[in-house]
PDB file of C-alpha atoms in Angstrom:
ATOM      1  CA  MET A   1     -43.051   2.476  -2.032  1.00  0.00           C
ATOM      2  CA  LYS A   2     -42.627   3.067  -5.631  1.00  0.00           C
ATOM      3  CA  LYS A   3     -41.204   6.560  -4.997  1.00  0.00           C
ATOM      4  CA  GLU A   4     -38.826   5.610  -2.461  1.00  0.00           C
ATOM      5  CA  ALA A   5     -37.619   2.623  -4.920  1.00  0.00           C
ATOM      6  CA  ILE A   6     -36.722   5.537  -7.676  1.00  0.00           C
ATOM      7  CA  LEU A   7     -35.469   7.681  -5.384  1.00  0.00           C
ATOM      8  CA  LEU A   8     -32.907   5.045  -3.923  1.00  0.00           C
ATOM      9  CA  ILE A   9     -32.046   3.897  -7.475  1.00  0.00           C
ATOM     10  CA  SER A  10     -31.317   7.936  -8.143  1.00  0.00           C
ATOM     11  CA  VAL A  11     -29.019   8.418  -5.267  1.00  0.00           C
ATOM     12  CA  LEU A  12     -27.251   5.123  -6.463  1.00  0.00           C
ATOM     13  CA  LEU A  13     -26.889   6.213  -9.637  1.00  0.00           C
ATOM     14  CA  ILE A  14     -25.790   9.761  -8.625  1.00  0.00           C
ATOM     15  CA  LEU A  15     -23.031   8.828  -5.529  1.00  0.00           C
ATOM     16  CA  PRO A  16     -19.674   7.806  -6.912  1.00  0.00           C
ATOM     17  CA  ILE A  17     -18.654   4.668  -5.923  1.00  0.00           C
ATOM     18  CA  THR A  18     -14.954   3.879  -5.656  1.00  0.00           C
ATOM     19  CA  LEU A  19     -13.731   0.546  -3.942  1.00  0.00           C
ATOM     20  CA  ALA A  20      -9.855   1.527  -4.629  1.00  0.00           C
ATOM     21  CA  VAL A  21      -7.588   3.701  -6.157  1.00  0.00           C
ATOM     22  CA  ASP A  22      -5.356   2.378  -8.751  1.00  0.00           C
ATOM     23  CA  CYS A  23      -1.279   1.944  -7.941  1.00  0.00           C
ATOM     24  CA  ALA A  24      -0.425   4.326 -10.803  1.00  0.00           C
ATOM     25  CA  ASP A  25      -2.582   7.004  -9.686  1.00  0.00           C
ATOM     26  CA  VAL A  26      -0.612   7.263  -6.264  1.00  0.00           C
ATOM     27  CA  PRO A  27       0.431   9.897  -4.805  1.00  0.00           C
ATOM     28  CA  TYR A  28      -1.667  11.937  -7.825  1.00  0.00           C
ATOM     29  CA  PRO A  29      -2.989  10.719 -10.965  1.00  0.00           C
ATOM     30  CA  GLY A  30      -0.296   9.458 -13.400  1.00  0.00           C
ATOM     31  CA  ALA A  31       2.535   9.166 -10.753  1.00  0.00           C
ATOM     32  CA  ASP A  32       2.801   5.671 -11.263  1.00  0.00           C
ATOM     33  CA  GLY A  33       3.539   4.747  -7.368  1.00  0.00           C
ATOM     34  CA  TYR A  34       6.605   6.940  -6.999  1.00  0.00           C
ATOM     35  CA  LEU A  35       6.829   8.032  -3.697  1.00  0.00           C
ATOM     36  CA  ASN A  36       9.650  10.885  -2.991  1.00  0.00           C
ATOM     37  CA  GLU A  37       7.644  12.556  -0.060  1.00  0.00           C
ATOM     38  CA  SER A  38       5.778  11.129   3.061  1.00  0.00           C
ATOM     39  CA  TYR A  39       1.851  10.174   1.935  1.00  0.00           C
ATOM     40  CA  THR A  40      -0.945   9.259   3.901  1.00  0.00           C
ATOM     41  CA  LEU A  41      -3.507   6.945   2.273  1.00  0.00           C
ATOM     42  CA  THR A  42      -7.214   8.176   2.335  1.00  0.00           C
ATOM     43  CA  GLU A  43      -8.628   5.107   0.570  1.00  0.00           C
ATOM     44  CA  ASN A  44      -7.914   1.274  -0.154  1.00  0.00           C
ATOM     45  CA  ILE A  45      -5.191   1.197  -3.321  1.00  0.00           C
ATOM     46  CA  THR A  46      -4.833  -1.912  -5.685  1.00  0.00           C
ATOM     47  CA  ALA A  47      -2.558  -3.068  -8.632  1.00  0.00           C
ATOM     48  CA  SER A  48      -4.239  -3.353 -12.004  1.00  0.00           C
ATOM     49  CA  SER A  49      -2.705  -4.474 -14.940  1.00  0.00           C
ATOM     50  CA  ARG A  50      -2.258  -1.053 -16.821  1.00  0.00           C
ATOM     51  CA  GLY A  51       1.173  -0.007 -15.159  1.00  0.00           C
ATOM     52  CA  GLN A  52       3.145  -1.603 -13.091  1.00  0.00           C
ATOM     53  CA  VAL A  53       4.102  -5.137 -12.946  1.00  0.00           C
ATOM     54  CA  ASN A  54       6.889  -5.687 -10.367  1.00  0.00           C
ATOM     55  CA  ARG A  55       5.447  -3.066  -7.408  1.00  0.00           C
ATOM     56  CA  CYS A  56       2.607  -1.075  -6.501  1.00  0.00           C
ATOM     57  CA  LEU A  57       4.692   1.943  -4.528  1.00  0.00           C
ATOM     58  CA  LYS A  58       8.563   2.744  -4.613  1.00  0.00           C
ATOM     59  CA  VAL A  59      10.130   5.016  -2.703  1.00  0.00           C
ATOM     60  CA  THR A  60      12.484   7.840  -4.582  1.00  0.00           C
ATOM     61  CA  ALA A  61      13.822   9.838  -1.715  1.00  0.00           C
ATOM     62  CA  ASP A  62      15.367   9.625   2.084  1.00  0.00           C
ATOM     63  CA  ASP A  63      12.842  10.415   4.907  1.00  0.00           C
ATOM     64  CA  VAL A  64       9.664   9.091   3.193  1.00  0.00           C
ATOM     65  CA  THR A  65       6.644   7.952   5.807  1.00  0.00           C
ATOM     66  CA  LEU A  66       3.600   5.634   3.852  1.00  0.00           C
ATOM     67  CA  ASP A  67       0.936   5.945   6.638  1.00  0.00           C
ATOM     68  CA  CYS A  68      -1.733   3.614   5.185  1.00  0.00           C
ATOM     69  CA  ASN A  69      -4.451   4.793   8.106  1.00  0.00           C
ATOM     70  CA  GLY A  70      -6.143   1.481   8.393  1.00  0.00           C
ATOM     71  CA  TYR A  71      -6.285   1.341   4.323  1.00  0.00           C
ATOM     72  CA  THR A  72      -5.345  -1.668   2.575  1.00  0.00           C
ATOM     73  CA  ILE A  73      -2.913  -2.172  -0.343  1.00  0.00           C
ATOM     74  CA  ASP A  74      -4.046  -5.262  -2.753  1.00  0.00           C
ATOM     75  CA  SER A  75      -1.298  -6.416  -4.900  1.00  0.00           C
ATOM     76  CA  LYS A  76      -3.114  -9.311  -6.925  1.00  0.00           C
ATOM     77  CA  ASN A  77      -1.936  -8.318 -10.067  1.00  0.00           C
ATOM     78  CA  ILE A  78       1.569  -7.501  -8.665  1.00  0.00           C
ATOM     79  CA  LYS A  79       4.509  -9.965  -9.344  1.00  0.00           C
ATOM     80  CA  ARG A  80       6.947  -9.071  -6.606  1.00  0.00           C
ATOM     81  CA  SER A  81       6.343  -6.134  -4.065  1.00  0.00           C
ATOM     82  CA  SER A  82       3.564  -3.962  -3.107  1.00  0.00           C
ATOM     83  CA  PHE A  83       5.833  -1.448  -1.572  1.00  0.00           C
ATOM     84  CA  SER A  84       9.735  -0.821  -2.363  1.00  0.00           C
ATOM     85  CA  SER A  85      12.608   1.047  -1.299  1.00  0.00           C
ATOM     86  CA  ILE A  86      16.161   0.638  -2.132  1.00  0.00           C
ATOM     87  CA  GLY A  87      18.912   2.262  -0.923  1.00  0.00           C
ATOM     88  CA  TYR A  88      16.914   5.002   0.887  1.00  0.00           C
ATOM     89  CA  ASP A  89      17.057   6.022   4.818  1.00  0.00           C
ATOM     90  CA  ARG A  90      14.447   6.770   7.346  1.00  0.00           C
ATOM     91  CA  ILE A  91      11.853   4.966   5.696  1.00  0.00           C
ATOM     92  CA  THR A  92       8.620   4.653   7.537  1.00  0.00           C
ATOM     93  CA  VAL A  93       5.824   2.069   6.852  1.00  0.00           C
ATOM     94  CA  LYS A  94       3.073   2.050   9.121  1.00  0.00           C
ATOM     95  CA  ASN A  95      -0.502   1.294   9.524  1.00  0.00           C
ATOM     96  CA  CYS A  96      -0.966  -0.862   6.362  1.00  0.00           C
ATOM     97  CA  ASN A  97      -3.076  -3.950   5.675  1.00  0.00           C
ATOM     98  CA  PHE A  98      -1.225  -6.138   2.810  1.00  0.00           C
ATOM     99  CA  ILE A  99      -2.807  -8.644   1.086  1.00  0.00           C
ATOM    100  CA  ASN A 100      -2.346 -10.627  -2.224  1.00  0.00           C
ATOM    101  CA  SER A 101       1.330 -10.053  -2.838  1.00  0.00           C
ATOM    102  CA  ILE A 102       2.539 -12.768  -4.863  1.00  0.00           C
ATOM    103  CA  SER A 103       6.203 -12.402  -3.244  1.00  0.00           C
ATOM    104  CA  ASN A 104       6.333 -10.051  -0.739  1.00  0.00           C
ATOM    105  CA  ALA A 105       4.389  -7.459   0.718  1.00  0.00           C
ATOM    106  CA  PHE A 106       7.158  -4.870   0.838  1.00  0.00           C
ATOM    107  CA  GLY A 107      10.785  -4.767   0.318  1.00  0.00           C
ATOM    108  CA  ILE A 108      12.919  -2.076   2.042  1.00  0.00           C
ATOM    109  CA  ASN A 109      16.815  -2.827   1.053  1.00  0.00           C
ATOM    110  CA  ALA A 110      19.902  -1.201   2.082  1.00  0.00           C
ATOM    111  CA  ALA A 111      18.277   1.436   4.574  1.00  0.00           C
ATOM    112  CA  GLU A 112      18.967   2.717   8.028  1.00  0.00           C
ATOM    113  CA  ASP A 113      16.878   3.548  10.463  1.00  0.00           C
ATOM    114  CA  ALA A 114      13.884   2.278   8.567  1.00  0.00           C
ATOM    115  CA  GLN A 115      10.498   1.518  10.851  1.00  0.00           C
ATOM    116  CA  ILE A 116       7.881  -1.112  10.007  1.00  0.00           C
ATOM    117  CA  LEU A 117       4.939  -0.156  12.377  1.00  0.00           C
ATOM    118  CA  ASP A 118       1.663  -1.885  13.031  1.00  0.00           C
ATOM    119  CA  ASN A 119       0.907  -3.697   9.694  1.00  0.00           C
ATOM    120  CA  THR A 120      -1.034  -6.447   9.064  1.00  0.00           C
ATOM    121  CA  PHE A 121       0.203  -9.341   6.483  1.00  0.00           C
ATOM    122  CA  ALA A 122      -2.149 -11.463   4.894  1.00  0.00           C
ATOM    123  CA  ASP A 123      -0.779 -14.193   2.532  1.00  0.00           C
ATOM    124  CA  ASP A 124       2.302 -11.964   2.680  1.00  0.00           C
ATOM    125  CA  ASP A 125       5.763 -11.566   4.089  1.00  0.00           C
ATOM    126  CA  ALA A 126       8.284  -8.617   4.106  1.00  0.00           C
ATOM    127  CA  GLY A 127      12.025  -8.206   3.131  1.00  0.00           C
ATOM    128  CA  TRP A 128      14.257  -5.747   5.120  1.00  0.00           C
ATOM    129  CA  SER A 129      18.012  -5.076   5.168  1.00  0.00           C
ATOM    130  CA  GLY A 130      19.971  -2.506   6.600  1.00  0.00           C
ATOM    131  CA  ASP A 131      20.773  -1.048  10.282  1.00  0.00           C
ATOM    132  CA  GLY A 132      18.903   0.263  13.017  1.00  0.00           C
ATOM    133  CA  ALA A 133      15.228  -0.657  12.341  1.00  0.00           C
ATOM    134  CA  LEU A 134      12.379  -0.503  14.752  1.00  0.00           C
ATOM    135  CA  ILE A 135       9.954  -3.168  13.686  1.00  0.00           C
ATOM    136  CA  SER A 136       7.030  -3.243  15.934  1.00  0.00           C
ATOM    137  CA  GLY A 137       3.234  -4.298  16.004  1.00  0.00           C
ATOM    138  CA  ASN A 138       3.183  -5.775  12.819  1.00  0.00           C
ATOM    139  CA  THR A 139       0.525  -9.161  12.604  1.00  0.00           C
ATOM    140  CA  PHE A 140       1.388 -12.028  10.130  1.00  0.00           C
ATOM    141  CA  ARG A 141      -1.204 -14.164   8.789  1.00  0.00           C
ATOM    142  CA  ASP A 142      -1.156 -17.372   6.781  1.00  0.00           C
ATOM    143  CA  ARG A 143       2.499 -16.709   6.018  1.00  0.00           C
ATOM    144  CA  PHE A 144       5.194 -15.594   8.267  1.00  0.00           C
ATOM    145  CA  GLY A 145       7.778 -13.021   8.853  1.00  0.00           C
ATOM    146  CA  ILE A 146      10.197 -10.468   8.140  1.00  0.00           C
ATOM    147  CA  ASP A 147      13.632 -11.495   6.878  1.00  0.00           C
ATOM    148  CA  GLY A 148      15.966  -9.035   7.494  1.00  0.00           C
TER     149      GLY A 148
END
């Protein structure tokens, strides 16, 4: 029994335990959450107080897809949006779980042909403006809706 306990403790100390990566390190360390190409999450992301105050991820190009792959974006330390895109077209946000946004989970503004697909918004809502959006399969809990 004593050997098993020592072995378990040793394994726990050796294994890296990562619950979430910070927004400032997406899509790579130091990128500060700027997305100029499509990105698929491989783990949960969260916002700390070490960088962004108004948003977690921000699109900086047309034709960007954020596929959260079922992972969560936790914006408990962000004052505004988890995800932001202003003036870029063909933006897709899919398979995301947005939690803890103070203002809204995301804003896609002045965009053509945006797609907002299969996301879950817990305590969050979303904002959209533009032409030709496809909005489908989204779930809203505790707050309602997409404004657009």
